[in-house]
Coordinates of C-alpha atoms in Angstrom, one line a residue:
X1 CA 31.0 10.8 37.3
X2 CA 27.3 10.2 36.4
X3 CA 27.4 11.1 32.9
X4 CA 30.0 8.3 32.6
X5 CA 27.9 5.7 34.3
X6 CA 25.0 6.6 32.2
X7 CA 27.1 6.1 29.0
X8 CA 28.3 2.9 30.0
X9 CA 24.7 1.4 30.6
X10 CA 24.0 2.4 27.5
X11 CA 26.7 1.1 25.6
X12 CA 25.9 -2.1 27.6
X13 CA 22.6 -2.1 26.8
X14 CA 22.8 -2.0 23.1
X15 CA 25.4 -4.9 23.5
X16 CA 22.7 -7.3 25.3
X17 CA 19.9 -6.4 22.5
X18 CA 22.2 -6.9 19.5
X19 CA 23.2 -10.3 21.4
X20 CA 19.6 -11.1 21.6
X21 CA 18.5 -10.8 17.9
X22 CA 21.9 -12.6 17.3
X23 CA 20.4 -15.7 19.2
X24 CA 17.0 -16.0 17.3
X25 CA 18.7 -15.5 14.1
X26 CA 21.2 -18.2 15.0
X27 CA 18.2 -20.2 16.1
X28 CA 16.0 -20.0 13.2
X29 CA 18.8 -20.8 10.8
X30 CA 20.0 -23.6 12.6
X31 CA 15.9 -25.1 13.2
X32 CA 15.7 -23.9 9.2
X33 CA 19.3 -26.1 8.6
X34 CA 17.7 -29.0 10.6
X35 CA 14.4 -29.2 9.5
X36 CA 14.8 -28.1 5.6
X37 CA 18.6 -29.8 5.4
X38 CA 19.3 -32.9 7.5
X39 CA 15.3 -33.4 8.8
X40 CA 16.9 -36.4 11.0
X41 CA 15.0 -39.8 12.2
X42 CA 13.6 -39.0 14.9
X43 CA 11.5 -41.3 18.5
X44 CA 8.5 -39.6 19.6
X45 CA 5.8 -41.4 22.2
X46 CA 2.5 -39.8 22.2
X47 CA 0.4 -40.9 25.0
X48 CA -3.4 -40.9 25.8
X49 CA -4.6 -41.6 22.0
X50 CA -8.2 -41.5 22.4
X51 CA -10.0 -45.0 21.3
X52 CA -13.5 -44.5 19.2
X53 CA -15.3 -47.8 19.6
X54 CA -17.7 -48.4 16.1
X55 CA -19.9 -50.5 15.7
X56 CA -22.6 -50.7 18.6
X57 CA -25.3 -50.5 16.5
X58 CA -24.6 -54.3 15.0
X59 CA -24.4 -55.2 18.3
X60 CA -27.4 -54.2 19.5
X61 CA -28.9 -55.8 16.5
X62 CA -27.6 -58.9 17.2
X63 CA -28.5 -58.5 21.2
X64 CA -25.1 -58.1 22.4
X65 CA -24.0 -55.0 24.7
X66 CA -20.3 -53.8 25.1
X67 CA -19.9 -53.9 28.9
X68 CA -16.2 -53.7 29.2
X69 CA -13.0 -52.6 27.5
X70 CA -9.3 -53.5 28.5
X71 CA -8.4 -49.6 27.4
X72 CA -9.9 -46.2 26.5
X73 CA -6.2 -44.7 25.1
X74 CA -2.9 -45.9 24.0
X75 CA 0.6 -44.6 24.7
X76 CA 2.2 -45.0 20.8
X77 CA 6.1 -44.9 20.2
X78 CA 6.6 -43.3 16.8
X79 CA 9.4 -43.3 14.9
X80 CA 10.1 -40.8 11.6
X81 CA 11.5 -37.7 10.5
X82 CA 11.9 -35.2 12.6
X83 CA 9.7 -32.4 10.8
X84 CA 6.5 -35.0 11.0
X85 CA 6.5 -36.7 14.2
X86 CA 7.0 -34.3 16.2
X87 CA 3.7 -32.7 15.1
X88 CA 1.8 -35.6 16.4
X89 CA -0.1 -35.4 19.5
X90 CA -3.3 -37.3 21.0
X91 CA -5.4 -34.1 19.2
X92 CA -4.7 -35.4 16.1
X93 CA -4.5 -38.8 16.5
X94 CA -7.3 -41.5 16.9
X95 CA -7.6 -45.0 17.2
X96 CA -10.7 -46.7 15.9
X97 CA -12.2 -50.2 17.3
X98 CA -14.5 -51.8 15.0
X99 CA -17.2 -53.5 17.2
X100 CA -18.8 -55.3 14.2
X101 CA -15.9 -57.7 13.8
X102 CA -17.4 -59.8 16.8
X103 CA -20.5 -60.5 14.5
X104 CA -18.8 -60.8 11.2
X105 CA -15.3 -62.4 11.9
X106 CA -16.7 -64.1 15.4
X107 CA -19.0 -66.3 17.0
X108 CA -21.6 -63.3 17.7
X109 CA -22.4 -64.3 21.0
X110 CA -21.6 -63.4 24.9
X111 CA -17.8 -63.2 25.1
X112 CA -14.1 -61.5 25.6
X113 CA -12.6 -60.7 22.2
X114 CA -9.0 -59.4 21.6
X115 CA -10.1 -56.8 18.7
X116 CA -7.1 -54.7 16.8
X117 CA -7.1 -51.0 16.1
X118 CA -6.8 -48.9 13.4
X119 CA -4.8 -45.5 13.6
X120 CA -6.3 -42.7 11.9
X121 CA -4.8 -38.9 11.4
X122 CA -5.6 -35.9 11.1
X123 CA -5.7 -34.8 7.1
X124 CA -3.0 -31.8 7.7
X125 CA -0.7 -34.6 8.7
X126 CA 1.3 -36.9 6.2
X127 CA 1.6 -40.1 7.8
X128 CA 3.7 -40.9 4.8
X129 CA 7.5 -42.3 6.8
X130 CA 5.8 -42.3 10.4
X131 CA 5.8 -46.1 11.6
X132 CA 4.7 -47.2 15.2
X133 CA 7.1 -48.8 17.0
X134 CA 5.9 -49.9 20.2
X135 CA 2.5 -49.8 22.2
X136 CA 1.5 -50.6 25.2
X137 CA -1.4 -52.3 24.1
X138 CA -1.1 -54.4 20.8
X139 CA -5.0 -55.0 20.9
X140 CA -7.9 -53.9 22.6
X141 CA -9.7 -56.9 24.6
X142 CA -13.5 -56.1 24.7
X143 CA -16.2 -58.1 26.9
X144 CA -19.9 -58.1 25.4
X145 CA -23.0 -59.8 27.5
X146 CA -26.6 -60.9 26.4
X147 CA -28.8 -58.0 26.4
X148 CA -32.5 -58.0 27.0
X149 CA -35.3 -55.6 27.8
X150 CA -37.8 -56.1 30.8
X151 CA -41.1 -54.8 31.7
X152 CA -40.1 -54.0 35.7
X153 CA -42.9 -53.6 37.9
X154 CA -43.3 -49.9 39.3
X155 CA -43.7 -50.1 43.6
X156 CA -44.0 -46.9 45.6
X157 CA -44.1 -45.7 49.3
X158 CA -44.2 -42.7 51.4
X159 CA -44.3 -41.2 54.6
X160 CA -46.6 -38.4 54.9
X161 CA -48.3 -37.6 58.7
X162 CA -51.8 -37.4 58.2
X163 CA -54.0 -35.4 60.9
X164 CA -57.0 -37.1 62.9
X165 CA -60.5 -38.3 60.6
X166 CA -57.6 -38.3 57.4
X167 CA -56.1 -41.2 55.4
X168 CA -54.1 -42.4 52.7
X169 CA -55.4 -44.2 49.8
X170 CA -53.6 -46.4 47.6
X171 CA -51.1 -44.6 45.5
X172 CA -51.3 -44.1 41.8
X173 CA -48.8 -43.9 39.2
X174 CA -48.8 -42.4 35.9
X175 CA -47.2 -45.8 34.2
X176 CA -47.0 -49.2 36.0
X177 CA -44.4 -50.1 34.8
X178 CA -41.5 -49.1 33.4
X179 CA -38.3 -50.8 30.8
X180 CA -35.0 -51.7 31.7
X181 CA -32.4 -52.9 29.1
X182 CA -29.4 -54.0 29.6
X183 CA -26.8 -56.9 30.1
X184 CA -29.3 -59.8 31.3
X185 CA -27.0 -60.9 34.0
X186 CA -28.1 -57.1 35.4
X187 CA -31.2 -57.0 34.3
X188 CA -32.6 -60.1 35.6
X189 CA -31.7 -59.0 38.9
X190 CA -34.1 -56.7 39.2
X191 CA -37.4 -57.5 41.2
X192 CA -39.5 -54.4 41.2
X193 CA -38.7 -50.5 40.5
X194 CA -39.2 -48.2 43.5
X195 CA -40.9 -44.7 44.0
X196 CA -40.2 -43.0 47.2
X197 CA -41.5 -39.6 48.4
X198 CA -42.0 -37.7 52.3
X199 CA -44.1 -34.9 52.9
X200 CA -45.2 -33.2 56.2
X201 CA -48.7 -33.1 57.6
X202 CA -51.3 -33.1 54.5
X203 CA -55.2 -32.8 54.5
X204 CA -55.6 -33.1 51.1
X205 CA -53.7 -35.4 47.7
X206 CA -50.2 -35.2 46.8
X207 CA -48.8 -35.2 43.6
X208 CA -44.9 -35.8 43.4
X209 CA -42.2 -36.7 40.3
X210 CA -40.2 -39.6 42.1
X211 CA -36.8 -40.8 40.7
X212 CA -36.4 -44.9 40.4
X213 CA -35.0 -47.2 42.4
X214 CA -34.0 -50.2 41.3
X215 CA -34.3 -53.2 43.6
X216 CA -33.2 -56.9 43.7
X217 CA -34.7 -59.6 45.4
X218 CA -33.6 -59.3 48.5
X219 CA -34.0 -55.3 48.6
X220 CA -31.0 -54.5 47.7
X221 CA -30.2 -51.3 45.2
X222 CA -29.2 -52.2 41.6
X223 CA -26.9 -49.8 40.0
X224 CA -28.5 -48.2 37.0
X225 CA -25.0 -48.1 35.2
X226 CA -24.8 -49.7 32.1
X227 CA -28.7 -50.0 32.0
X228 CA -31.0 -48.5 29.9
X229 CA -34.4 -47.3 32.2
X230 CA -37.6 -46.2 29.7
X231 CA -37.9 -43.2 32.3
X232 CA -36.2 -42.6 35.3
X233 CA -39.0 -40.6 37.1
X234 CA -42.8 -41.6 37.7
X235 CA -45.3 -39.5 38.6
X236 CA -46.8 -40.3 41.9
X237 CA -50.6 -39.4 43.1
X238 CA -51.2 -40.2 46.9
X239 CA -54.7 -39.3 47.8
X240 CA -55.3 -38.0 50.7
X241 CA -59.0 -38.2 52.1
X242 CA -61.3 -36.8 54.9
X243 CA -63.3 -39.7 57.1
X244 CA -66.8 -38.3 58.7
X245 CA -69.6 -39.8 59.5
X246 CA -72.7 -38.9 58.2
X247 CA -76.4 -39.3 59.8
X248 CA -78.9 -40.7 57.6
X249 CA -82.1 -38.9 57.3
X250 CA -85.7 -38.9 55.3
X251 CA -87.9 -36.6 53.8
X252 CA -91.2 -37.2 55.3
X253 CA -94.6 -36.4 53.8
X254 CA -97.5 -36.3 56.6
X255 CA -100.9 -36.9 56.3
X256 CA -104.2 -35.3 57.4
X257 CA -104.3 -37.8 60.4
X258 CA -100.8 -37.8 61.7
X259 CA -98.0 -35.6 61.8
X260 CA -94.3 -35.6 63.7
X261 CA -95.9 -36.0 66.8
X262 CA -97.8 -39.4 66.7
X263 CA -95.2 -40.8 63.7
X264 CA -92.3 -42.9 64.8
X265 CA -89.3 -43.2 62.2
X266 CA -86.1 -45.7 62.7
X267 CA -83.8 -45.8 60.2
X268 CA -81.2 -48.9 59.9
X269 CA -78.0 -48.1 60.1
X270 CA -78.2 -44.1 61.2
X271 CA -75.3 -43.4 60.3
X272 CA -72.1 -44.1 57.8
X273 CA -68.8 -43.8 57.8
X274 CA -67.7 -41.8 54.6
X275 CA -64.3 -40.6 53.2
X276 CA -63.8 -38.0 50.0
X277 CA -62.2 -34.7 49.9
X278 CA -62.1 -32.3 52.7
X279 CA -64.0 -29.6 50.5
X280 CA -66.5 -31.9 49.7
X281 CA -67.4 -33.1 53.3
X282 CA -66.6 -30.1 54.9
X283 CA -70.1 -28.8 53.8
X284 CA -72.3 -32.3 54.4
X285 CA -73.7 -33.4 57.4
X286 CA -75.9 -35.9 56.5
X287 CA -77.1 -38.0 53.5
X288 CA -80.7 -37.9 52.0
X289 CA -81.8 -41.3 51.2
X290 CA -85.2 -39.9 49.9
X291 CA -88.6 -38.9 51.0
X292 CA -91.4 -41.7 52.6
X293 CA -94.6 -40.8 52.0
X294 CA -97.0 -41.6 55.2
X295 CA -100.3 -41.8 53.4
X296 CA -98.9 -45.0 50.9
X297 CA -99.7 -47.2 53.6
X298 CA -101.8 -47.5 56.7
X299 CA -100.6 -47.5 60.2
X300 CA -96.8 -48.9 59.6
X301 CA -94.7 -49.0 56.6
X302 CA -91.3 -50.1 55.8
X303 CA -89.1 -48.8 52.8
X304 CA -85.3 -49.6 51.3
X305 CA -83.2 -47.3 49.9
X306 CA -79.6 -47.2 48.3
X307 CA -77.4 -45.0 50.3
X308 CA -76.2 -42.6 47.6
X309 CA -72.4 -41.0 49.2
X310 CA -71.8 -37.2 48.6
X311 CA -69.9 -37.2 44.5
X312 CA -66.7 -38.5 44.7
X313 CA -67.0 -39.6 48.5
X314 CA -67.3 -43.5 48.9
X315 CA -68.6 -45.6 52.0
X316 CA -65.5 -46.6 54.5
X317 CA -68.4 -48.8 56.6
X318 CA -69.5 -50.8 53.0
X319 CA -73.0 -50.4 53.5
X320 CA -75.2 -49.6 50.1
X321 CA -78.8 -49.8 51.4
X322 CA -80.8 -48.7 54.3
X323 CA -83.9 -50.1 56.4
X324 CA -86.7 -46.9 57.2
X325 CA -90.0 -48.0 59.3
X326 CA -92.3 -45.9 60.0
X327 CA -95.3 -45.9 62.5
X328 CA -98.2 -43.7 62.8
X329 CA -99.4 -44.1 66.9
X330 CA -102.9 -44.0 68.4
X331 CA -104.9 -43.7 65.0
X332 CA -106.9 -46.9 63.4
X333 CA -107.9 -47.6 59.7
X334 CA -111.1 -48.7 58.0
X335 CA -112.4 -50.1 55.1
X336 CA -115.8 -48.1 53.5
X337 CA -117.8 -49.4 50.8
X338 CA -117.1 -47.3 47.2
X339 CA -120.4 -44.8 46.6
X340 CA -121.3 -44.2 43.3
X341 CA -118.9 -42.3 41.1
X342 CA -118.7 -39.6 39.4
X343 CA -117.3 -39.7 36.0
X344 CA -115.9 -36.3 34.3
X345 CA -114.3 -35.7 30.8
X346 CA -116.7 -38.4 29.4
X347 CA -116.3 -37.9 25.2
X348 CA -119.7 -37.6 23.7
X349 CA -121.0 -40.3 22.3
X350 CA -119.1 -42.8 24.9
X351 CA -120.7 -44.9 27.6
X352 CA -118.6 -45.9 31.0
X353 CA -119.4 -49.4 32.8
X354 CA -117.4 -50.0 36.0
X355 CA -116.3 -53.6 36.2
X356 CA -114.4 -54.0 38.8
X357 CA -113.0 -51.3 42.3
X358 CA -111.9 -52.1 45.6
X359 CA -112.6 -50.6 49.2
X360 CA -111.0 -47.5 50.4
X361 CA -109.4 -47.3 53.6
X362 CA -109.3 -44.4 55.8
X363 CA -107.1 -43.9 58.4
X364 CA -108.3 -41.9 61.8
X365 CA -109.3 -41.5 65.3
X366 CA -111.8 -43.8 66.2
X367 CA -114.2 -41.3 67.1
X368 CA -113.9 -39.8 63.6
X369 CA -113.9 -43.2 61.4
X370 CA -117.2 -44.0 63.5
X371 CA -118.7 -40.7 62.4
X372 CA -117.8 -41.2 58.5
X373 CA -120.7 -42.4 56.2
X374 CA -120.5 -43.4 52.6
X375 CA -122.1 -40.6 51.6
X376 CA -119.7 -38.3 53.0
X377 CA -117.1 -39.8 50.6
X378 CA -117.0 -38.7 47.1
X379 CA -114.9 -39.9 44.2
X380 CA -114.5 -39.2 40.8
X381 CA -112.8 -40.4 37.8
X382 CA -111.7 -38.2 34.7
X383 CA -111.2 -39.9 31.5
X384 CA -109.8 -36.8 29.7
X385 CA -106.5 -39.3 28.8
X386 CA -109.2 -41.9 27.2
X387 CA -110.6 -39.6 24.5
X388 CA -112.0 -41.4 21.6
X389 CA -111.1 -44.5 22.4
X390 CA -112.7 -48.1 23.4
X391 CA -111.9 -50.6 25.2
X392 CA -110.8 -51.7 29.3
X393 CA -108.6 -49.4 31.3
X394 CA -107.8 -49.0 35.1
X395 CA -108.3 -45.4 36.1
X396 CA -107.0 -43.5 39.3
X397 CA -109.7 -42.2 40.8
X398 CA -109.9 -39.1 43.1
X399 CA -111.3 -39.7 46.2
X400 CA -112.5 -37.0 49.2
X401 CA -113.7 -37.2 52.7
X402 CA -116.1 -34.5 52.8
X403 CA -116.5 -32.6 56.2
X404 CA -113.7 -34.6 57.8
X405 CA -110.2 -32.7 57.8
X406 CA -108.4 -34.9 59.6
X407 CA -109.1 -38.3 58.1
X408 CA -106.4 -39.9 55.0
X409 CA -107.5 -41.6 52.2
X410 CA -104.8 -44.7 52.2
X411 CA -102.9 -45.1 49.0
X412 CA -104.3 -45.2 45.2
X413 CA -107.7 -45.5 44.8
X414 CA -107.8 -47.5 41.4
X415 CA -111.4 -48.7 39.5
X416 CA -111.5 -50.8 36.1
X417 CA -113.9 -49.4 33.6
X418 CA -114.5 -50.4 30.1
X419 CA -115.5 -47.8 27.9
X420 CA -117.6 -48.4 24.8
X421 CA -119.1 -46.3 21.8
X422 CA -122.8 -45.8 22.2
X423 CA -125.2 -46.5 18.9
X424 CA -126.0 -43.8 17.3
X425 CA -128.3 -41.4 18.7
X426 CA -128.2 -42.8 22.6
X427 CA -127.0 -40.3 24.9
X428 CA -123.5 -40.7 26.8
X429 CA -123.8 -42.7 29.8
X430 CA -122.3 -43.9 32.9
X431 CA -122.7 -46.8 35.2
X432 CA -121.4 -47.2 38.9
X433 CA -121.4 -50.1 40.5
X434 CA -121.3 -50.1 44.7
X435 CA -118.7 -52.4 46.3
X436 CA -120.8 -54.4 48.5
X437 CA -117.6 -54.0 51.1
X438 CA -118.8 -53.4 55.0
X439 CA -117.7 -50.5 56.9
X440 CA -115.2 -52.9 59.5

């Protein structure tokens, strides 16, 4: 009973395969009949035709911008025989808009134009017999706008928290500006281009590329579609500073007579405010202004100087100079008549005539001033610089209190001489004159 079953499959089997290649034989000679024989007139609609729009570039030349089109594709109905249009699809079909007609065949200026399109197939196709029989779109309608370019202004803020003696300066941005083209209706809209950036706390600058914003008058985004933007990022610097302020101090030369203890120093402001960056001021505290020299002047002097801010740190507090006055306490001057003096570094052959010297002061205790006699001061003049030469000069003389270690001489002592050659023969000379200023 099995053997019989099995040979019956079988049998049925073959049938169903011999039926099969039956069919395709019967269907390739009836498609070959078709096709090669009758090739009937056929209706085929291909839908979604892509549309190439040509043609921007004399647009753009003529400042006009495509901002709107009635259509991208086109369903087609074509009509033919039967072994051609039923190869067409929307892969092998385009239609072609010619932008350019709205400057050569128009009025080439802001508008709505109803422009026609040409078909165009692909070169394994004959078009030859295919005609198009129904559309649904007999034309494309296009819309084109004024377009322009702007210079937009580039506007930036942030929001960074900032820890205590540390603030924000202005920020900086690698352009200023930046150009938007586009239709002008859009374009003139715009008011300012804006850069936006947050960061946590920050002790030192920050440094971020921020994408544009555009924004109308009233604050309001502007959609970037449709316009061109020169860049749509700007690189944005926000610097970040330290605040500290900064005592003001002096370098102080003392003299014989006075010294930290009996010499008073106020300096006007003592301090200023100063920002910069944290590594900078983290290692000052305080600015140099310069160094007063206590023996210049007598009892009291008074000096200016420019208030020079650690590199790259600036004053917050605006003030450029300060005021330093300086007092010496419980020591008195006095003027003393000028001795003779003694010239060195005399060229031979030379002679030295003094024609003109002040007094010199001294500044002291009483008790010591009282005690001094001209003839415990000496001076002397070197005219090594002179050399061979004739004629008036004022020479800085050296002068010393002899025996007296804590009396100052006061300032420059300077004396006129005029210096002269000497006939021939007469020996190299020199002539002092005494100042005939009182000891006071």
């Amino acid at each position: 009973m099995n053997n019989k079953n099995k040979k019956e499959q079988k049998r049925s089997g073959g049938t169903l395969a011999l039926y099969i290649i039956f069919s395709i034989v019967a269907s390739i000679a009836i498609w070959s009949y078709i096709t090669l024989v009758e090739n009937p007139e056929v209706e085929q609609t291909v839908s979604n035709i892509p549309i190439s729009f040509i043609g921007e570039d004399t647009l753009a030349a003529n400042d006009l911008l495509l901002v709107d089109v009635s259509t991208r594709s086109l369903n087609i109905s074509f009509s033919g025989k039967w072994n051609a249009v039923t190869r067409l699809t929307n892969e092998n079909i385009t239609a072609t808009v010619d932008l350019s007609e709205i400057v050569t065949k128009h009025a080439s200026s802001p508008g709505t134009y109803q422009l026609n399109y040409n078909l165009e197939f692909a070169n394994y196709l004959s078009s030859g017999g295919i005609s198009e029989n129904r559309a649904n779109y007999s034309a494309v309608t296009v819309t084109v706008e004024k377009s322009i370019s702007r210079s937009i202004q580039v506007k930036g803020t942030y929001d960074v928290v900032l820890p205590e003696s540390f603030r924000a300066r202005s920020l900086e941005y690698s352009t200023q500006t930046i150009t938007v083209s586009g239709p002008q209706a859009e374009v003139e809209k715009i008011s300012y281009a804006s850069v936006y950036f947050r960061r946590d706390e920050v002790t030192s600058s920050v440094t971020a590329e921020c994408e544009v914003t555009l924004i109308d008058g009233d604050g309001n985004e502007v959609s970037k579609e449709g316009l061109t933007l020169s860049q749509s990022t700007v690189t944005v610097t926000l610097p970040v500073v330290m605040e500290k302020e900064l005592p003001l101090y002096v370098d102080k030369i003392y003299g014989k007579s006075n010294s930290e203890e009996n010499t008073t120093f106020i300096i006007e402001p003592q301090t200023v405010i100063v920002y910069g960056e944290a590594e900078i001021l983290a290692t000052k505290d305080a600015i140099q202004l310069g160094t007063v020299n206590t023996t210049k002047l007598g009892l009291t002097g008074t000096q200016t100087f420019g208030i020079i801010p650690p590199e790259g740190c600036s004053i917050v507090s605006g003030e450029t100079t300060a005021t330093v006055t300086w007092e010496v306490i419980g020591l008195e001057t006095r003027s003393f008549a000028v001795p003779n003096i003694d010239f060195t570094d005399v060229t031979e052959g030379y002679g030295v005539t003094v024609l003109g010297q002040g007094a010199i002061v001294l500044r002291g205790t009483k008790e010591d001033l009282n005690a001094v006699t001209p003839d415990d001061i000496k001076v002397t003049a070197s005219l090594a610089e002179q050399g061979e030469v004739t004629g008036q000069f004022d020479i800085v003389a050296s002068v010393t209190v002899l025996g007296f270690d804590r009396v100052d001489v006061i300032g420059d002592y300077t004396i006129t001489v005029e210096i002269e050659l000497l006939p021939e023969g007469a020996e190299t000379s020199s002539e002092g004159q005494s100042s005939s200023v009182p000891n006071s």
